[in-house]
């Protein structure tokens, strides 16, 4: 029997068949070398860099959710740079989101440029250029931190018609929010550090694909460069997946309430949340996404007011990253993002909505 409910899927993803006396989720396997067959050599496990059963169980779990084969990495940045470096060569051109994660643009404008790879920057919301001569189109939707959304199916069709591959950064929505491989993407990359694991205690990344050739390239790259997550991190991540549906539901519900609060205040500008009907990304997000992530963008006008707001708040932690249990916020310009000085990315946690409304109202008033 096939069970399609998100809560059921995340609770059972990647678990072994039940065996009396064994745990639901086996504990982490800590090993560098494994015993080899004295005659035939390695079997399933030979050495810890390419082989680890705890990591394979996590990859199977994420693969069930993304709908493809998955390779786990030590961080989201390790995953996305592995994907880029294993699929492009000198002389290629890569299209990247101009409003996506800044560290990827920095990597492209540094390491990729030095390797002879050209970069074209395209806004997530478009307009999109012709992809003629482009090797790879990377999308990030919703984009971080601006939260613009693009039509993955339409962009993928245009890119494929021009002979380009398509990769989608699925960090913000997670595979419960959207499944890019089903929408036409060739590759998915994501930081599992964020909402996927959601407890602010693991660094993790992954690449997913249904293309055997691309999978082989990324697998070889990882085996030769060694950017793997450790066994305990893999186990923590797998354990954390079980609550993903519950966490996302509360975070999204809180985001709706807080976005409406922020949008109704005259002292807060440029509120962005794709779940608001007035948001420029609402129509595409509503048609493409199964749920909207709990991330809100807004502008308080100055760095000084952001500092006063974060200092006054009792529930909003000043911290980077997003998707965790705790509500957090940070001023993106301090990291080198091309945003207004007072632009804030707010990540809604799982606290009670009424408490968050009271706290944000008091903190904004005090600021």
Coordinates of C-alpha atoms in Angstrom, one line a residue:
X1 CA 0.0 0.0 0.0
X2 CA 1.2 3.5 -0.8
X3 CA 0.7 6.3 1.8
X4 CA 0.8 9.8 0.5
X5 CA 0.4 12.0 3.6
X6 CA 3.4 14.2 4.4
X7 CA 3.3 13.3 8.1
X8 CA 3.4 9.6 7.3
X9 CA 6.1 10.0 4.7
X10 CA 8.6 11.9 6.9
X11 CA 8.1 9.6 9.9
X12 CA 8.8 6.5 7.9
X13 CA 11.3 7.8 5.3
X14 CA 14.4 5.7 5.0
X15 CA 13.7 3.4 7.9
X16 CA 14.7 -0.3 7.7
X17 CA 12.1 -3.1 7.7
X18 CA 11.0 -3.8 11.3
X19 CA 13.1 -6.5 13.1
X20 CA 12.0 -7.6 16.6
X21 CA 14.5 -6.3 19.2
X22 CA 16.0 -3.6 16.9
X23 CA 15.4 0.1 17.1
X24 CA 13.2 2.0 14.7
X25 CA 16.1 4.1 13.5
X26 CA 19.5 2.3 13.9
X27 CA 22.2 4.3 15.7
X28 CA 25.1 5.9 13.9
X29 CA 27.8 3.7 12.5
X30 CA 31.2 5.2 13.3
X31 CA 33.9 3.7 11.1
X32 CA 36.8 4.8 8.9
X33 CA 37.9 1.3 7.7
X34 CA 35.6 -1.7 7.6
X35 CA 36.5 -5.4 7.6
X36 CA 37.3 -6.6 4.1
X37 CA 36.8 -10.1 2.7
X38 CA 40.4 -11.5 2.7
X39 CA 39.9 -12.9 -0.8
X40 CA 37.3 -10.7 -2.6
X41 CA 38.0 -7.4 -0.9
X42 CA 35.3 -4.7 -0.2
X43 CA 31.6 -5.5 -0.3
X44 CA 28.9 -2.9 0.5
X45 CA 31.4 -1.0 2.8
X46 CA 35.0 -0.6 2.2
X47 CA 36.1 2.8 3.6
X48 CA 34.2 5.5 5.4
X49 CA 34.6 8.3 2.9
X50 CA 32.5 6.8 0.1
X51 CA 30.7 4.2 2.4
X52 CA 28.6 4.7 5.5
X53 CA 25.2 2.9 6.2
X54 CA 24.0 5.8 8.4
X55 CA 24.6 8.3 5.6
X56 CA 22.9 5.9 3.1
X57 CA 19.8 5.7 5.3
X58 CA 19.6 9.5 5.4
X59 CA 20.0 9.7 1.6
X60 CA 17.3 7.1 1.1
X61 CA 15.0 9.1 3.4
X62 CA 15.6 12.5 1.6
X63 CA 15.4 10.7 -1.8
X64 CA 11.9 9.4 -0.9
X65 CA 10.8 13.0 -0.3
X66 CA 12.5 14.6 -3.3
X67 CA 11.7 11.8 -5.7
X68 CA 15.2 11.1 -6.8
X69 CA 18.6 9.6 -5.8
X70 CA 20.3 11.7 -3.2
X71 CA 24.0 12.3 -2.2
X72 CA 24.5 14.0 1.2
X73 CA 27.3 16.6 1.8
X74 CA 28.8 18.3 4.8
X75 CA 26.9 21.5 4.1
X76 CA 24.7 23.2 1.6
X77 CA 27.6 25.1 0.2
X78 CA 29.5 21.9 -0.2
X79 CA 26.6 20.4 -2.1
X80 CA 26.0 23.3 -4.5
X81 CA 29.7 23.8 -5.3
X82 CA 30.1 20.0 -5.9
X83 CA 27.1 20.1 -8.3
X84 CA 28.6 23.1 -10.2
X85 CA 32.1 21.8 -10.4
X86 CA 31.1 18.3 -11.5
X87 CA 28.7 19.6 -14.3
X88 CA 30.5 22.6 -15.8
X89 CA 33.8 23.0 -17.6
X90 CA 36.1 25.8 -18.8
X91 CA 34.3 27.8 -21.5
X92 CA 30.8 27.0 -20.2
X93 CA 28.3 29.6 -19.2
X94 CA 26.2 29.3 -16.0
X95 CA 23.0 31.3 -15.4
X96 CA 22.6 32.1 -11.7
X97 CA 19.9 34.0 -9.8
X98 CA 21.0 37.6 -9.2
X99 CA 18.9 37.7 -6.0
X100 CA 19.8 34.2 -4.7
X101 CA 22.2 33.1 -2.0
X102 CA 25.1 35.5 -2.1
X103 CA 27.8 32.9 -1.3
X104 CA 26.9 31.1 -4.6
X105 CA 27.4 34.2 -6.6
X106 CA 30.7 34.9 -4.8
X107 CA 31.8 31.3 -5.7
X108 CA 30.9 31.8 -9.3
X109 CA 32.6 35.2 -9.5
X110 CA 35.7 33.8 -7.9
X111 CA 36.5 30.1 -8.3
X112 CA 34.3 29.5 -11.4
X113 CA 35.6 32.6 -13.1
X114 CA 39.2 31.6 -12.5
X115 CA 38.4 28.2 -14.0
X116 CA 37.1 29.8 -17.2
X117 CA 33.4 29.5 -16.5
X118 CA 31.3 32.5 -17.4
X119 CA 28.3 33.7 -15.3
X120 CA 25.0 35.3 -16.3
X121 CA 23.0 36.8 -13.5
X122 CA 19.2 36.6 -13.9
X123 CA 16.5 37.9 -11.5
X124 CA 14.4 35.1 -10.1
X125 CA 11.2 36.8 -11.2
X126 CA 12.6 37.4 -14.7
X127 CA 12.7 38.5 -17.4
X128 CA 14.7 35.5 -18.5
X129 CA 17.1 35.7 -21.4
X130 CA 17.6 33.2 -24.2
X131 CA 19.5 30.2 -22.7
X132 CA 21.3 29.6 -26.0
X133 CA 24.9 28.7 -25.2
X134 CA 24.2 28.2 -21.5
X135 CA 25.4 24.9 -19.9
X136 CA 23.5 25.1 -16.6
X137 CA 20.6 27.2 -15.3
X138 CA 20.5 27.4 -11.5
X139 CA 17.2 28.5 -9.9
X140 CA 16.5 29.4 -6.3
X141 CA 12.8 29.6 -5.6
X142 CA 11.6 31.2 -3.4
X143 CA 14.8 33.2 -3.6
X144 CA 16.8 33.9 -0.5
X145 CA 16.4 36.5 0.9
X146 CA 14.1 38.4 -1.4
X147 CA 11.5 35.7 -1.7
X148 CA 10.7 36.1 -5.4
X149 CA 9.4 32.9 -7.1
X150 CA 9.8 31.6 -10.6
X151 CA 7.8 29.0 -12.6
X152 CA 10.1 26.0 -12.5
X153 CA 8.3 24.1 -15.2
X154 CA 8.3 27.0 -17.7
X155 CA 12.0 27.9 -17.1
X156 CA 13.0 24.3 -17.3
X157 CA 11.2 23.8 -20.6
X158 CA 13.0 26.9 -22.1
X159 CA 16.4 25.9 -20.8
X160 CA 16.0 22.3 -22.1
X161 CA 15.0 23.6 -25.5
X162 CA 18.3 25.5 -25.6
X163 CA 20.2 22.5 -24.5
X164 CA 20.9 23.6 -20.9
X165 CA 20.6 21.6 -17.7
X166 CA 18.5 23.0 -14.8
X167 CA 19.3 22.8 -11.1
X168 CA 16.9 24.1 -8.4
X169 CA 18.0 25.2 -4.9
X170 CA 15.2 23.8 -2.8
X171 CA 16.5 24.9 0.5
X172 CA 13.7 27.4 1.4
X173 CA 10.6 25.3 0.6
X174 CA 12.0 21.8 1.4
X175 CA 10.7 18.8 -0.6
X176 CA 7.4 19.1 1.3
X177 CA 7.0 22.5 -0.2
X178 CA 7.8 21.6 -3.8
X179 CA 9.5 18.8 -5.8
X180 CA 11.5 20.4 -8.6
X181 CA 12.4 17.0 -10.2
X182 CA 8.7 16.5 -10.9
X183 CA 8.5 20.0 -12.4
X184 CA 11.3 19.4 -14.9
X185 CA 14.5 20.1 -13.1
X186 CA 17.5 17.8 -13.7
X187 CA 19.1 18.4 -10.3
X188 CA 18.1 19.6 -6.9
X189 CA 20.5 21.1 -4.4
X190 CA 19.7 22.2 -0.9
X191 CA 21.0 23.1 2.5
X192 CA 19.6 20.6 5.0
X193 CA 20.9 22.8 7.7
X194 CA 17.8 24.9 7.4
X195 CA 14.2 23.8 7.7
X196 CA 14.8 20.2 6.6
X197 CA 16.5 19.3 9.8
X198 CA 15.2 22.4 11.6
X199 CA 16.9 22.1 15.1
X200 CA 19.8 24.5 14.5
X201 CA 22.3 21.7 15.4
X202 CA 23.4 20.2 12.1
X203 CA 25.3 21.3 9.0
X204 CA 24.1 19.4 6.0
X205 CA 23.6 19.6 2.2
X206 CA 22.5 17.3 -0.6
X207 CA 22.2 16.9 -4.3
X208 CA 19.3 14.9 -5.8
X209 CA 18.8 13.8 -9.4
X210 CA 17.1 11.1 -11.5
X211 CA 19.8 11.3 -14.2
X212 CA 22.3 8.4 -13.9
X213 CA 25.1 10.2 -15.7
X214 CA 24.8 13.3 -13.5
X215 CA 24.5 11.2 -10.4
X216 CA 27.7 9.3 -11.3
X217 CA 29.6 12.6 -11.8
X218 CA 28.6 14.0 -8.5
X219 CA 29.3 10.7 -6.8
X220 CA 32.8 10.6 -8.2
X221 CA 33.3 14.3 -7.2
X222 CA 32.3 13.6 -3.6
X223 CA 34.4 10.4 -3.3
X224 CA 37.5 12.2 -4.6
X225 CA 37.0 15.5 -2.7
X226 CA 35.6 14.1 0.6
X227 CA 32.9 16.7 1.5
X228 CA 30.8 14.2 3.4
X229 CA 28.7 14.6 6.6
X230 CA 29.8 12.6 9.6
X231 CA 27.8 9.6 10.8
X232 CA 26.4 11.4 13.9
X233 CA 25.3 14.4 11.9
X234 CA 23.6 12.1 9.4
X235 CA 21.8 10.3 12.2
X236 CA 20.7 13.6 13.8
X237 CA 19.4 14.8 10.4
X238 CA 17.5 11.6 9.8
X239 CA 16.0 11.7 13.3
X240 CA 14.9 15.3 12.7
X241 CA 13.1 14.6 9.5
X242 CA 10.3 12.9 11.3
X243 CA 8.9 16.2 12.6
X244 CA 9.3 18.1 9.3
X245 CA 5.6 18.1 8.5
X246 CA 4.7 19.4 12.0
X247 CA 7.4 22.0 12.1
X248 CA 6.6 23.4 8.6
X249 CA 2.9 23.6 9.4
X250 CA 3.4 25.7 12.5
X251 CA 6.1 27.9 10.9
X252 CA 3.9 28.6 7.8
X253 CA 0.9 29.3 10.0
X254 CA 2.9 31.7 12.1
X255 CA 4.3 33.4 9.0
X256 CA 0.8 34.2 7.7
X257 CA -0.1 35.9 11.0
X258 CA 3.2 37.8 11.3
X259 CA 3.2 38.8 7.7
X260 CA -0.3 40.3 8.0
X261 CA 0.8 42.1 11.2
X262 CA 3.9 43.6 9.5
X263 CA 2.0 44.5 6.3
X264 CA -0.5 46.4 8.5
X265 CA 2.1 48.6 10.2
X266 CA 2.9 52.0 8.6
X267 CA 6.4 51.9 10.1
X268 CA 7.3 48.6 8.2
X269 CA 8.0 48.7 4.5
X270 CA 8.3 46.2 1.6
X271 CA 6.9 43.2 3.4
X272 CA 7.5 40.0 1.3
X273 CA 5.8 36.7 2.0
X274 CA 4.6 34.6 -1.0
X275 CA 1.6 33.4 1.1
X276 CA 0.0 36.9 1.1
X277 CA -2.4 37.5 -1.8
X278 CA -0.9 40.9 -2.3
X279 CA 2.6 39.6 -2.7
X280 CA 4.1 39.8 -6.3
X281 CA 5.0 36.1 -6.0
X282 CA 1.7 34.8 -4.7
X283 CA 0.1 33.6 -8.0
X284 CA 3.1 31.5 -9.1
X285 CA 3.7 30.2 -5.6
X286 CA 0.1 29.2 -5.1
X287 CA 0.1 27.3 -8.4
X288 CA 3.5 25.6 -7.9
X289 CA 4.1 25.1 -4.2
X290 CA 2.4 22.7 -1.9
X291 CA 3.1 24.9 1.1
X292 CA 4.7 28.3 1.7
X293 CA 7.8 28.4 3.9
X294 CA 7.8 30.4 7.1
X295 CA 10.2 33.2 5.9
X296 CA 9.3 36.9 5.8
X297 CA 11.3 39.8 4.4
X298 CA 10.7 43.4 5.4
X299 CA 12.5 46.8 5.7
X300 CA 12.7 48.8 8.9
X301 CA 14.4 51.7 7.2
X302 CA 17.8 51.6 8.8
X303 CA 20.4 49.4 10.4
X304 CA 19.9 51.3 13.7
X305 CA 16.2 50.5 13.8
X306 CA 16.9 46.9 13.1
X307 CA 19.3 46.8 16.0
X308 CA 16.8 48.4 18.3
X309 CA 14.1 46.0 17.2
X310 CA 16.3 42.9 17.8
X311 CA 17.5 44.2 21.1
X312 CA 13.9 44.9 22.3
X313 CA 12.5 41.5 21.2
X314 CA 12.3 38.8 23.8
X315 CA 11.4 35.9 21.5
X316 CA 13.2 36.7 18.2
X317 CA 16.8 35.6 18.4
X318 CA 19.3 37.6 16.4
X319 CA 20.8 34.9 14.2
X320 CA 21.5 34.0 10.7
X321 CA 20.2 30.8 8.9
X322 CA 16.5 30.0 8.9
X323 CA 13.9 27.2 9.3
X324 CA 14.6 26.4 12.9
X325 CA 12.4 25.8 15.9
X326 CA 13.1 29.3 17.2
X327 CA 12.0 32.5 15.5
X328 CA 15.1 34.3 14.3
X329 CA 16.0 37.4 12.3
X330 CA 19.0 39.1 10.9
X331 CA 19.9 42.2 8.9
X332 CA 21.0 40.8 5.6
X333 CA 23.3 43.7 4.5
X334 CA 25.7 42.9 7.3
X335 CA 26.7 39.7 5.5
X336 CA 27.4 41.5 2.2
X337 CA 24.0 40.9 0.6
X338 CA 22.9 43.5 -1.9
X339 CA 19.9 44.6 0.2
X340 CA 18.7 47.8 1.8
X341 CA 20.5 48.6 5.1
X342 CA 17.3 48.0 7.0
X343 CA 16.1 44.8 5.3
X344 CA 15.3 42.0 7.7
X345 CA 14.9 38.3 7.0
X346 CA 12.6 36.8 9.7
X347 CA 12.4 33.1 10.1
X348 CA 9.3 32.0 12.0
X349 CA 9.7 29.3 14.5
X350 CA 7.2 27.1 16.2
X351 CA 6.3 29.3 19.2
X352 CA 2.6 30.2 19.8
X353 CA 1.4 32.8 17.3
X354 CA -0.2 35.0 19.9
X355 CA 3.1 35.3 21.8
X356 CA 5.0 36.2 18.7
X357 CA 2.4 38.8 17.7
X358 CA 2.7 40.4 21.2
X359 CA 6.5 40.3 21.2
X360 CA 6.9 41.7 17.6
X361 CA 4.4 44.4 18.3
X362 CA 6.2 45.5 21.5
X363 CA 9.6 45.3 19.9
X364 CA 8.6 47.3 16.8
X365 CA 6.9 49.9 19.0
X366 CA 10.1 50.2 21.1
X367 CA 12.3 50.5 18.1

